[in-house]
mmCIF file of C-alpha atoms in Angstrom:
data_model
loop_
_atom_site.group_PDB
_atom_site.id
_atom_site.type_symbol
_atom_site.label_atom_id
_atom_site.label_comp_id
_atom_site.label_asym_id
_atom_site.label_seq_id
_atom_site.Cartn_x
_atom_site.Cartn_y
_atom_site.Cartn_z
ATOM 1 C CA UNK C 1 164.375 154.343 60.216
ATOM 2 C CA UNK C 2 166.996 154.866 62.882
ATOM 3 C CA UNK C 3 170.372 153.278 63.364
ATOM 4 C CA UNK C 4 170.060 149.568 63.976
ATOM 5 C CA UNK C 5 166.300 149.576 63.434
ATOM 6 C CA UNK C 6 165.207 146.836 60.996
ATOM 7 C CA UNK C 7 163.018 147.662 58.029
ATOM 8 C CA UNK C 8 159.392 146.653 58.409
ATOM 9 C CA UNK C 9 157.769 144.159 56.034
ATOM 10 C CA UNK C 10 155.904 146.775 54.017
ATOM 11 C CA UNK C 11 159.057 148.802 53.375
ATOM 12 C CA UNK C 12 160.953 145.710 52.291
ATOM 13 C CA UNK C 13 158.116 144.716 49.951
ATOM 14 C CA UNK C 14 158.009 148.186 48.391
ATOM 15 C CA UNK C 15 161.794 148.142 47.851
ATOM 16 C CA UNK C 16 161.618 144.678 46.277
ATOM 17 C CA UNK C 17 158.797 145.708 43.904
ATOM 18 C CA UNK C 18 160.534 148.944 42.846
ATOM 19 C CA UNK C 19 163.871 147.195 42.272
ATOM 20 C CA UNK C 20 162.184 144.349 40.375
ATOM 21 C CA UNK C 21 160.356 146.806 38.088
ATOM 22 C CA UNK C 22 163.512 148.780 37.343
ATOM 23 C CA UNK C 23 165.522 145.628 36.627
ATOM 24 C CA UNK C 24 162.733 144.076 34.521
ATOM 25 C CA UNK C 25 162.464 147.191 32.353
ATOM 26 C CA UNK C 26 166.232 147.347 31.964
ATOM 27 C CA UNK C 27 166.578 143.693 30.960
ATOM 28 C CA UNK C 28 164.630 144.002 27.715
ATOM 29 C CA UNK C 29 165.077 146.063 24.582
ATOM 30 C CA UNK C 30 162.617 148.928 24.608
ATOM 31 C CA UNK C 31 160.838 150.750 21.853
ATOM 32 C CA UNK C 32 160.460 154.220 23.276
ATOM 33 C CA UNK C 33 159.489 157.657 22.061
ATOM 34 C CA UNK C 34 161.810 160.563 22.648
ATOM 35 C CA UNK C 35 159.138 162.265 24.769
ATOM 36 C CA UNK C 36 158.636 159.171 26.950
ATOM 37 C CA UNK C 37 162.402 158.744 27.336
ATOM 38 C CA UNK C 38 162.734 162.308 28.644
ATOM 39 C CA UNK C 39 159.662 161.894 30.862
ATOM 40 C CA UNK C 40 161.201 158.773 32.449
ATOM 41 C CA UNK C 41 164.518 160.543 32.944
ATOM 42 C CA UNK C 42 162.846 163.557 34.527
ATOM 43 C CA UNK C 43 160.784 161.362 36.859
ATOM 44 C CA UNK C 44 163.852 159.381 37.973
ATOM 45 C CA UNK C 45 165.922 162.538 38.447
ATOM 46 C CA UNK C 46 163.055 164.208 40.348
ATOM 47 C CA UNK C 47 162.711 161.145 42.573
ATOM 48 C CA UNK C 48 166.421 161.296 43.418
ATOM 49 C CA UNK C 49 166.269 165.048 44.081
ATOM 50 C CA UNK C 50 163.174 164.587 46.255
ATOM 51 C CA UNK C 51 164.958 161.944 48.338
ATOM 52 C CA UNK C 52 167.840 164.369 48.915
ATOM 53 C CA UNK C 53 165.515 167.266 49.708
ATOM 54 C CA UNK C 54 163.424 165.187 52.123
ATOM 55 C CA UNK C 55 166.454 163.924 53.997
ATOM 56 C CA UNK C 56 168.001 167.397 54.230
ATOM 57 C CA UNK C 57 164.731 168.798 55.621
ATOM 58 C CA UNK C 58 164.767 166.196 58.397
ATOM 59 C CA UNK C 59 168.533 166.125 59.049
ATOM 60 C CA UNK C 60 170.110 169.250 57.608
ATOM 61 C CA UNK C 61 173.824 169.260 56.924
ATOM 62 C CA UNK C 62 175.900 172.419 56.541
ATOM 63 C CA UNK C 63 175.220 174.002 53.154
ATOM 64 C CA UNK C 64 178.864 173.852 52.068
ATOM 65 C CA UNK C 65 178.942 170.088 52.666
ATOM 66 C CA UNK C 66 175.799 169.563 50.583
ATOM 67 C CA UNK C 67 177.280 171.720 47.799
ATOM 68 C CA UNK C 68 180.526 169.706 47.875
ATOM 69 C CA UNK C 69 178.517 166.451 47.798
ATOM 70 C CA UNK C 70 176.530 167.696 44.803
ATOM 71 C CA UNK C 71 179.707 168.768 42.994
ATOM 72 C CA UNK C 72 181.377 165.401 43.633
ATOM 73 C CA UNK C 73 178.254 163.521 42.543
ATOM 74 C CA UNK C 74 178.021 165.514 39.305
ATOM 75 C CA UNK C 75 181.768 165.281 38.636
ATOM 76 C CA UNK C 76 181.671 161.496 39.046
ATOM 77 C CA UNK C 77 178.294 160.899 37.382
ATOM 78 C CA UNK C 78 178.648 162.884 34.158
ATOM 79 C CA UNK C 79 181.634 160.901 32.768
ATOM 80 C CA UNK C 80 179.954 157.597 33.674
ATOM 81 C CA UNK C 81 176.734 158.803 32.009
ATOM 82 C CA UNK C 82 178.602 159.765 28.843
ATOM 83 C CA UNK C 83 180.237 156.331 28.796
ATOM 84 C CA UNK C 84 176.888 154.583 29.380
ATOM 85 C CA UNK C 85 175.233 156.651 26.650
ATOM 86 C CA UNK C 86 177.950 155.820 24.157
ATOM 87 C CA UNK C 87 177.637 152.106 24.919
ATOM 88 C CA UNK C 88 173.834 151.981 24.875
ATOM 89 C CA UNK C 89 172.484 150.363 21.728
ATOM 90 C CA UNK C 90 170.246 152.830 19.884
ATOM 91 C CA UNK C 91 168.379 152.169 16.648
ATOM 92 C CA UNK C 92 166.029 154.401 14.688
ATOM 93 C CA UNK C 93 162.647 152.896 13.898
ATOM 94 C CA UNK C 94 160.249 153.423 11.021
ATOM 95 C CA UNK C 95 158.480 156.179 13.004
ATOM 96 C CA UNK C 96 160.046 159.576 13.569
ATOM 97 C CA UNK C 97 160.518 160.251 17.289
ATOM 98 C CA UNK C 98 160.608 156.562 18.247
ATOM 99 C CA UNK C 99 163.783 154.604 18.902
ATOM 100 C CA UNK C 100 164.781 151.110 19.920
ATOM 101 C CA UNK C 101 167.065 150.921 22.965
ATOM 102 C CA UNK C 102 169.059 147.853 23.876
ATOM 103 C CA UNK C 103 168.940 146.389 27.387
ATOM 104 C CA UNK C 104 170.629 148.583 29.988
ATOM 105 C CA UNK C 105 171.509 146.519 33.048
ATOM 106 C CA UNK C 106 174.406 148.788 33.974
ATOM 107 C CA UNK C 107 172.273 151.939 34.189
ATOM 108 C CA UNK C 108 169.614 150.179 36.257
ATOM 109 C CA UNK C 109 172.267 148.614 38.483
ATOM 110 C CA UNK C 110 173.939 151.949 39.122
ATOM 111 C CA UNK C 111 170.652 153.658 39.967
ATOM 112 C CA UNK C 112 169.394 150.852 42.207
ATOM 113 C CA UNK C 113 172.872 150.545 43.743
ATOM 114 C CA UNK C 114 172.896 154.237 44.650
ATOM 115 C CA UNK C 115 169.564 153.866 46.475
ATOM 116 C CA UNK C 116 170.713 150.690 48.248
ATOM 117 C CA UNK C 117 174.053 152.209 49.309
ATOM 118 C CA UNK C 118 172.233 155.303 50.529
ATOM 119 C CA UNK C 119 169.825 153.151 52.564
ATOM 120 C CA UNK C 120 172.776 151.224 54.040
ATOM 121 C CA UNK C 121 174.500 154.487 54.989
ATOM 122 C CA UNK C 122 171.342 155.669 56.720
ATOM 123 C CA UNK C 123 171.192 152.363 58.594
ATOM 124 C CA UNK C 124 174.868 152.342 59.643
ATOM 125 C CA UNK C 125 175.195 156.003 60.628
ATOM 126 C CA UNK C 126 172.878 157.779 63.089
ATOM 127 C CA UNK C 127 169.987 159.665 61.432
ATOM 128 C CA UNK C 128 171.503 163.086 62.120
ATOM 129 C CA UNK C 129 174.972 161.999 60.950
ATOM 130 C CA UNK C 130 176.500 164.470 58.555
ATOM 131 C CA UNK C 131 178.706 161.783 57.027
ATOM 132 C CA UNK C 132 175.820 159.451 56.257
ATOM 133 C CA UNK C 133 173.647 162.239 54.905
ATOM 134 C CA UNK C 134 176.254 163.991 52.777
ATOM 135 C CA UNK C 135 177.728 160.795 51.317
ATOM 136 C CA UNK C 136 174.188 159.594 50.616
ATOM 137 C CA UNK C 137 173.424 162.896 48.875
ATOM 138 C CA UNK C 138 176.563 162.516 46.746
ATOM 139 C CA UNK C 139 175.472 158.988 45.753
ATOM 140 C CA UNK C 140 172.022 160.225 44.739
ATOM 141 C CA UNK C 141 173.454 163.120 42.711
ATOM 142 C CA UNK C 142 175.839 160.618 41.113
ATOM 143 C CA UNK C 143 172.838 158.529 39.983
ATOM 144 C CA UNK C 144 170.906 161.609 38.825
ATOM 145 C CA UNK C 145 173.892 162.859 36.801
ATOM 146 C CA UNK C 146 174.341 159.442 35.188
ATOM 147 C CA UNK C 147 170.697 159.270 34.152
ATOM 148 C CA UNK C 148 170.563 162.780 32.708
ATOM 149 C CA UNK C 149 173.852 162.441 30.860
ATOM 150 C CA UNK C 150 173.092 158.932 29.569
ATOM 151 C CA UNK C 151 169.733 159.998 28.189
ATOM 152 C CA UNK C 152 171.264 163.080 26.595
ATOM 153 C CA UNK C 153 173.944 160.926 24.895
ATOM 154 C CA UNK C 154 171.277 158.431 23.768
ATOM 155 C CA UNK C 155 169.161 161.271 22.401
ATOM 156 C CA UNK C 156 172.109 162.612 20.410
ATOM 157 C CA UNK C 157 172.797 159.150 18.970
ATOM 158 C CA UNK C 158 169.142 158.798 17.998
ATOM 159 C CA UNK C 159 169.035 162.245 16.383
ATOM 160 C CA UNK C 160 172.113 161.393 14.275
ATOM 161 C CA UNK C 161 170.494 158.113 13.180
ATOM 162 C CA UNK C 162 167.159 159.803 12.501
ATOM 163 C CA UNK C 163 168.744 162.549 10.372
ATOM 164 C CA UNK C 164 170.760 159.977 8.413
ATOM 165 C CA UNK C 165 167.638 157.952 7.600
ATOM 166 C CA UNK C 166 166.410 158.569 4.045
ATOM 167 C CA UNK C 167 162.992 160.184 3.909
ATOM 168 C CA UNK C 168 160.333 158.108 2.183
ATOM 169 C CA UNK C 169 157.959 159.754 -0.264
ATOM 170 C CA UNK C 170 154.343 159.769 0.820
#
């Protein structure tokens, strides 16, 4: 997609489906295993990293600018992720390794928002624009840092709840 070029129908449909799935999953409480939670986090973080890598392969920015973008994204994303993790509702269930998570509109909104803002930057600035690429990279790292930190905070809350749960005799 180049500057000023409209998205084609297939791309728009794919974006709508992906956003709808993310928002649908975030709108409902979820019963999730610890392993599945980490798998989802890793997939989302890998997707964000792949987007950055792919863009940098096509339109490379100076390495120092990418490093600064990554540092800014991490520095901004980690505190927001800690805050999100602390405010996410977590409950232990009757099965070890399975938790109940409350709805998480904010996390989904931040992640989807980072992709949308990045797409808008790529549309507004020319494809080889360092500003568009580096700011977009910072937004993606911001989202990745939020996801990783949020899931780590949620995991710690679950572990505390799971350890505090009295063991039942079998």
